[in-house]
Short mmCIF file of C-alpha atoms in Angstrom, two decimals:
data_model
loop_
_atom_site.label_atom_id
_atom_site.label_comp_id
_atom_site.label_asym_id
_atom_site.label_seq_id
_atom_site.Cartn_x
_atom_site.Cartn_y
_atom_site.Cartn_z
CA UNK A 1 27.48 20.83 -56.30
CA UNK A 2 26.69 18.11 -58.63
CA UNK A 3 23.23 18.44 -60.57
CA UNK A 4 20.91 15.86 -62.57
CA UNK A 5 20.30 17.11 -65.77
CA UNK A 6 17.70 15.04 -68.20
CA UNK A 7 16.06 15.36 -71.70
CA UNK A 8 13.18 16.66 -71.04
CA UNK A 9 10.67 16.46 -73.76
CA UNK A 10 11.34 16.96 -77.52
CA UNK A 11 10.05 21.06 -78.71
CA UNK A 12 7.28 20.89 -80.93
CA UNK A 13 9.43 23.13 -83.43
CA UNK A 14 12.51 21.88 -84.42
CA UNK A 15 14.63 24.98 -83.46
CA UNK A 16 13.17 26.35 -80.23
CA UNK A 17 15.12 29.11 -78.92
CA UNK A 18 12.80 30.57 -76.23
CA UNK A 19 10.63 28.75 -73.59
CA UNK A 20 8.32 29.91 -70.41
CA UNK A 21 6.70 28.54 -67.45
CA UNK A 22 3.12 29.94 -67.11
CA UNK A 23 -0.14 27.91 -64.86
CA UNK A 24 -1.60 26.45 -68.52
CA UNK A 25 1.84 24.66 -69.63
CA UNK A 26 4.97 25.99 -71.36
CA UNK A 27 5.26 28.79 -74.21
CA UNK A 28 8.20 27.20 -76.82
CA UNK A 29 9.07 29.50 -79.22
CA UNK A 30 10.06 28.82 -82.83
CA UNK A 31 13.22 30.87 -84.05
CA UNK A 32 12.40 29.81 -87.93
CA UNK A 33 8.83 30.49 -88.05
CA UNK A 34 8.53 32.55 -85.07
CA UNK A 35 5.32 30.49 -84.16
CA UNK A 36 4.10 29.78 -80.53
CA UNK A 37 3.18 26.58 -78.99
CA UNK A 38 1.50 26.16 -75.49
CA UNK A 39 2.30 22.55 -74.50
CA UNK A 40 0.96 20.41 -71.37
CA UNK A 41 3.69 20.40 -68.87
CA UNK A 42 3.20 16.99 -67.62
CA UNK A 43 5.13 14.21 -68.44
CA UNK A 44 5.52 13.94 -72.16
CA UNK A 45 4.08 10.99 -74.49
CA UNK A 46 6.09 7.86 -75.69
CA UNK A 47 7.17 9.63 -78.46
CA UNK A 48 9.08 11.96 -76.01
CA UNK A 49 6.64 15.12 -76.80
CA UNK A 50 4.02 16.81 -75.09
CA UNK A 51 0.26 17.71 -76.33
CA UNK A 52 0.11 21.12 -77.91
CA UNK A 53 -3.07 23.15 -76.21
CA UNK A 54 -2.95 25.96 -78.24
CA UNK A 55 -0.90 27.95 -80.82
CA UNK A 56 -0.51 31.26 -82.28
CA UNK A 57 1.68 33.11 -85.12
CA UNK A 58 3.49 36.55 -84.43
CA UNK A 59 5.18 39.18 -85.88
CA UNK A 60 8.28 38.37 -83.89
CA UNK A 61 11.54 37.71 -86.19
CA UNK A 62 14.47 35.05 -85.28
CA UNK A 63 13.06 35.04 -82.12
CA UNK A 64 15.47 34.66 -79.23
CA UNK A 65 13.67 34.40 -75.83
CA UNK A 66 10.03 34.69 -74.42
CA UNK A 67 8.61 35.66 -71.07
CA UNK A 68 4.96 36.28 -69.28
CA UNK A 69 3.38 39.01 -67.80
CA UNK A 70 0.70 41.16 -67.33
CA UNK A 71 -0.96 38.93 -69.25
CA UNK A 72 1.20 38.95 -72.20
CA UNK A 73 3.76 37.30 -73.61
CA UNK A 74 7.16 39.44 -74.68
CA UNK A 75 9.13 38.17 -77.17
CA UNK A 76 12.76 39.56 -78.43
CA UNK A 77 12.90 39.52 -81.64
CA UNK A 78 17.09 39.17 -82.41
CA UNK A 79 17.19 41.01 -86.25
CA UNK A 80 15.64 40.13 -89.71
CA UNK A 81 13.89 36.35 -90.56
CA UNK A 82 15.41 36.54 -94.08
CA UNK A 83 18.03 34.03 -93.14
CA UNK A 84 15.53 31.46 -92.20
CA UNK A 85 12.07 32.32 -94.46
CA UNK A 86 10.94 34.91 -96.38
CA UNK A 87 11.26 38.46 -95.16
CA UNK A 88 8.40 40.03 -93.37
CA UNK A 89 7.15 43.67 -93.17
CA UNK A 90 6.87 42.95 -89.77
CA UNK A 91 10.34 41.79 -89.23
CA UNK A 92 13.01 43.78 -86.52
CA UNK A 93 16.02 45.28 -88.32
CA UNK A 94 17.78 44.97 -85.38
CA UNK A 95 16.72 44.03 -81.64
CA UNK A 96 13.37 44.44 -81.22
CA UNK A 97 10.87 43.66 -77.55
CA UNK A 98 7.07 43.03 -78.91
CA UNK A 99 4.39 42.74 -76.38
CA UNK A 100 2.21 39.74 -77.73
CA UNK A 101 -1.79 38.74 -77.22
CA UNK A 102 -1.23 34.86 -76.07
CA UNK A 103 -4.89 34.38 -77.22
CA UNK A 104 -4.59 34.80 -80.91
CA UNK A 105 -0.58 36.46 -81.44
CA UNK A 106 -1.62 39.87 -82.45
CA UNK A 107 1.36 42.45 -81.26
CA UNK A 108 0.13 44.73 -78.81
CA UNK A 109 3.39 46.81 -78.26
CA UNK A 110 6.63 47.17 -79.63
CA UNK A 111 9.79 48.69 -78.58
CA UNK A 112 13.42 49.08 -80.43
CA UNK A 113 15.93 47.36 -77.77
CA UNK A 114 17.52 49.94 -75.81
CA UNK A 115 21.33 50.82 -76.76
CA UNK A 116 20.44 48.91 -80.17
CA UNK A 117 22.16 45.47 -81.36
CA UNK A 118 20.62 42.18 -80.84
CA UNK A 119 19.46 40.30 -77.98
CA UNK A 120 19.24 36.76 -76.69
CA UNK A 121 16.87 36.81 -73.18
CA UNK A 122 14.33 38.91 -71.31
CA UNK A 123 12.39 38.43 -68.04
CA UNK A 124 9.19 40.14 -66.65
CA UNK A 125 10.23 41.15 -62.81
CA UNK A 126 7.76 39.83 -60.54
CA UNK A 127 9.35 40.96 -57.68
CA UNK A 128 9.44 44.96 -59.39
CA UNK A 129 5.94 45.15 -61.34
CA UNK A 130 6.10 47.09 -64.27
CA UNK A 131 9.63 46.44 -65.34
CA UNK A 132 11.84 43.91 -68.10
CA UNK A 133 14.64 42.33 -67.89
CA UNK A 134 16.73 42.79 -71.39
CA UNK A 135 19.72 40.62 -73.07
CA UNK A 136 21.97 43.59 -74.35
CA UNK A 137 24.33 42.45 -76.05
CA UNK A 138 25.81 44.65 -77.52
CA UNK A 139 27.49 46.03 -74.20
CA UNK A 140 27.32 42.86 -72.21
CA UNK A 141 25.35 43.31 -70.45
CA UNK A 142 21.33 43.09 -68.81
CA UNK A 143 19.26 45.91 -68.36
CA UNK A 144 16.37 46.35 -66.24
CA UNK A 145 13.74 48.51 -68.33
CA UNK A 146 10.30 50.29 -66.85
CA UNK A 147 7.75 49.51 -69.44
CA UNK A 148 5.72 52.50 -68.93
CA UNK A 149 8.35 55.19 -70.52
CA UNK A 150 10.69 52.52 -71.32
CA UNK A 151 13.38 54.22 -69.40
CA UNK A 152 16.41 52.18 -68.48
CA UNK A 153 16.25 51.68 -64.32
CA UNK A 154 19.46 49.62 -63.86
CA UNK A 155 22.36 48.05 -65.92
CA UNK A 156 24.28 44.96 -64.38
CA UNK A 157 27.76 43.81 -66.22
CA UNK A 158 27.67 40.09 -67.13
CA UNK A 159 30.63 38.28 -66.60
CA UNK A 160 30.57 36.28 -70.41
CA UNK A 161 30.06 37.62 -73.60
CA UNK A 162 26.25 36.05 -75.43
CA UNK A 163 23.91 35.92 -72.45
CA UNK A 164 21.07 33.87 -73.16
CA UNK A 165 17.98 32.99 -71.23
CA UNK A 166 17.22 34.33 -67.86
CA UNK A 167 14.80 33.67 -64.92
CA UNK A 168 14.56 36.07 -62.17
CA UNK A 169 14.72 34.86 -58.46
CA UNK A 170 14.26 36.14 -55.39
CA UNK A 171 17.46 36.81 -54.51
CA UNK A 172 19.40 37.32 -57.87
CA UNK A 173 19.03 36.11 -61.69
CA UNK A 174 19.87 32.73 -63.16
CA UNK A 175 21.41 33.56 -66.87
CA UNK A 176 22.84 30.81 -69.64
CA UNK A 177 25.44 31.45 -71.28
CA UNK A 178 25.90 29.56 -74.26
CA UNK A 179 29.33 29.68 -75.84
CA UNK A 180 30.71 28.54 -72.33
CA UNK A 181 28.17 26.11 -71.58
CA UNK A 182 27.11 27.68 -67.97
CA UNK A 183 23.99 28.53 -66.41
CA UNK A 184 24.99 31.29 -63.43
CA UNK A 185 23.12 32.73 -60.76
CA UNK A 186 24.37 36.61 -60.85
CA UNK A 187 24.08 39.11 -57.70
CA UNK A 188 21.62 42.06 -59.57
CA UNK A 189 23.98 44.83 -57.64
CA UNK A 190 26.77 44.18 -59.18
CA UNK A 191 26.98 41.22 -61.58
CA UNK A 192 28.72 39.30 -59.06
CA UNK A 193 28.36 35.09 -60.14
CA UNK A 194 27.15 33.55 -56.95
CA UNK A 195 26.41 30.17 -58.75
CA UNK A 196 27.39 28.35 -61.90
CA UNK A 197 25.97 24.86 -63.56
CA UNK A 198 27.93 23.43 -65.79
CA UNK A 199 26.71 22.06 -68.80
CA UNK A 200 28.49 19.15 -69.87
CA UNK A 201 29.46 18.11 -73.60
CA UNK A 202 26.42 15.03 -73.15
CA UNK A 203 23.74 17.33 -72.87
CA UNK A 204 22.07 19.38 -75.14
CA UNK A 205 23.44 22.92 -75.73
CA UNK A 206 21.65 26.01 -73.08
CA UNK A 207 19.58 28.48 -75.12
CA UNK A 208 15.94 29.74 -73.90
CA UNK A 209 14.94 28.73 -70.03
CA UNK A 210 12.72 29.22 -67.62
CA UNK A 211 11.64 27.91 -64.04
CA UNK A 212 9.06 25.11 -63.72
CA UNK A 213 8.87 24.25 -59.89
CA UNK A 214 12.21 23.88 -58.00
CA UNK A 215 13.55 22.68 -61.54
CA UNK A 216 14.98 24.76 -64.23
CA UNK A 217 14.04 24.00 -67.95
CA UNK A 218 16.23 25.05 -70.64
CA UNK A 219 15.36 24.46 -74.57
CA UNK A 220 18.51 23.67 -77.29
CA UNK A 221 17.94 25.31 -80.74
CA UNK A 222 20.01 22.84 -82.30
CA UNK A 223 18.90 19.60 -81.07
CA UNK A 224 15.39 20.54 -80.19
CA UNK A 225 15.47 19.08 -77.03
CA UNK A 226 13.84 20.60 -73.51
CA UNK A 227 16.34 19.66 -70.80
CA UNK A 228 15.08 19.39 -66.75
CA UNK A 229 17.65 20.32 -64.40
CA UNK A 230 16.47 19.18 -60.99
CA UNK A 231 16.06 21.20 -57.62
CA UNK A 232 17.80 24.33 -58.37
CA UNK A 233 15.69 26.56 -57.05
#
């Protein structure tokens, strides 16, 4: 099934690496600075950008994905900032989940990524309160996590290595996977792909996404770019 896939709007960072839906605009996330940005989710301004409403700092470090809930925002935090600023007390050594006040960026929570190594994606469950959905790449795969004791609930195989963002559905989880330039819709039971979008060598490159609507957004670290895909969901 053929889909239409258009630039979006330009990030207001210039390597955004995590993005996320939420009813006052879209949270892009900066992977230099680690700085948040809530933007108007409308369409964007002649200059191809939208208005920034609000933004915050964190203690998040090459951060590689955001999500929303409960009032928060989670951020994975994939290693060290040393490579892109100077190093902070604050930064992860390796993987690292922080729980994040969207008000003013304070860190709330933090936990080490379970199984260790980095990660690339996480999702808040809306359909299981109470529980995360975790990159792990290291074994490649997802993990589902309970926040409460941080216990691991249920591990799902992905079917390419460098899983990247992820948005949960009703009936399964929609995952990019960078290196291969696919967005798939996996079966949580098994892994299973039920779906794939292929991202061609014209548009920008799949990192961070999230749902907006029907449509799927995804953001592209290296161009900077916010890409609409239409009437997936």
């Amino acid at each position: 099934m053929s889909r239409t896939i258009t630039n979006y709007m330009r990030a207001p960072y210039a390597v955004p690496n995590g993005i996320q839906s939420t009813d006052e605009g879209l949270w892009i996330v900066d992977q230099l600075t680690d700085r948040m940005a809530l933007v108007e989710a409308g369409e964007p301004h002649e200059y191809g950008v939208a208005k920034i409403l609000h933004e915050i700092p964190t203690e998040s470090s090459t951060t590689s994905g955001v999500s929303y809930g409960d009032g928060s925002l989670w951020l994975a935090a994939n290693g060290p900032g040393e490579r892109w600023r100077p190093q902070r007390d604050t930064d992860a050594v390796r993987g690292d989940i922080l729980r994040v006040d969207p008000n003013a960026g304070a860190t709330q929570a933090r936990w080490q990524l379970p199984g260790g190594g980095g990660t690339h994606g996480l999702d808040c469950d809306y359909l299981e309160p109470g529980t995360i959905w975790l990159s792990t790449l290291h074994e490649k795969t997802i993990s589902q996590v309970v926040i409460d004791d941080w216990s691991i609930k249920h591990v799902v195989p992905l079917p390419y290595d460098g899983g990247h963002g992820m948005v949960r559905v009703d009936d399964g989880l929609w995952m990019v996977f960078k290196q291969e330039r696919k967005i798939c819709k996996l079966d949580l039971s098994d892994g299973a792909v039920m779906d794939t979008i292929e991202i061609g060598p014209e548009h920008p490159e799949p990192h961070g996404m999230t749902r907006l609507g029907n449509d799927l957004l995804y953001c592209d670290a290296m161009s900077g770019w916010v890409v609409k895909i239409e009437d997936v969901l």
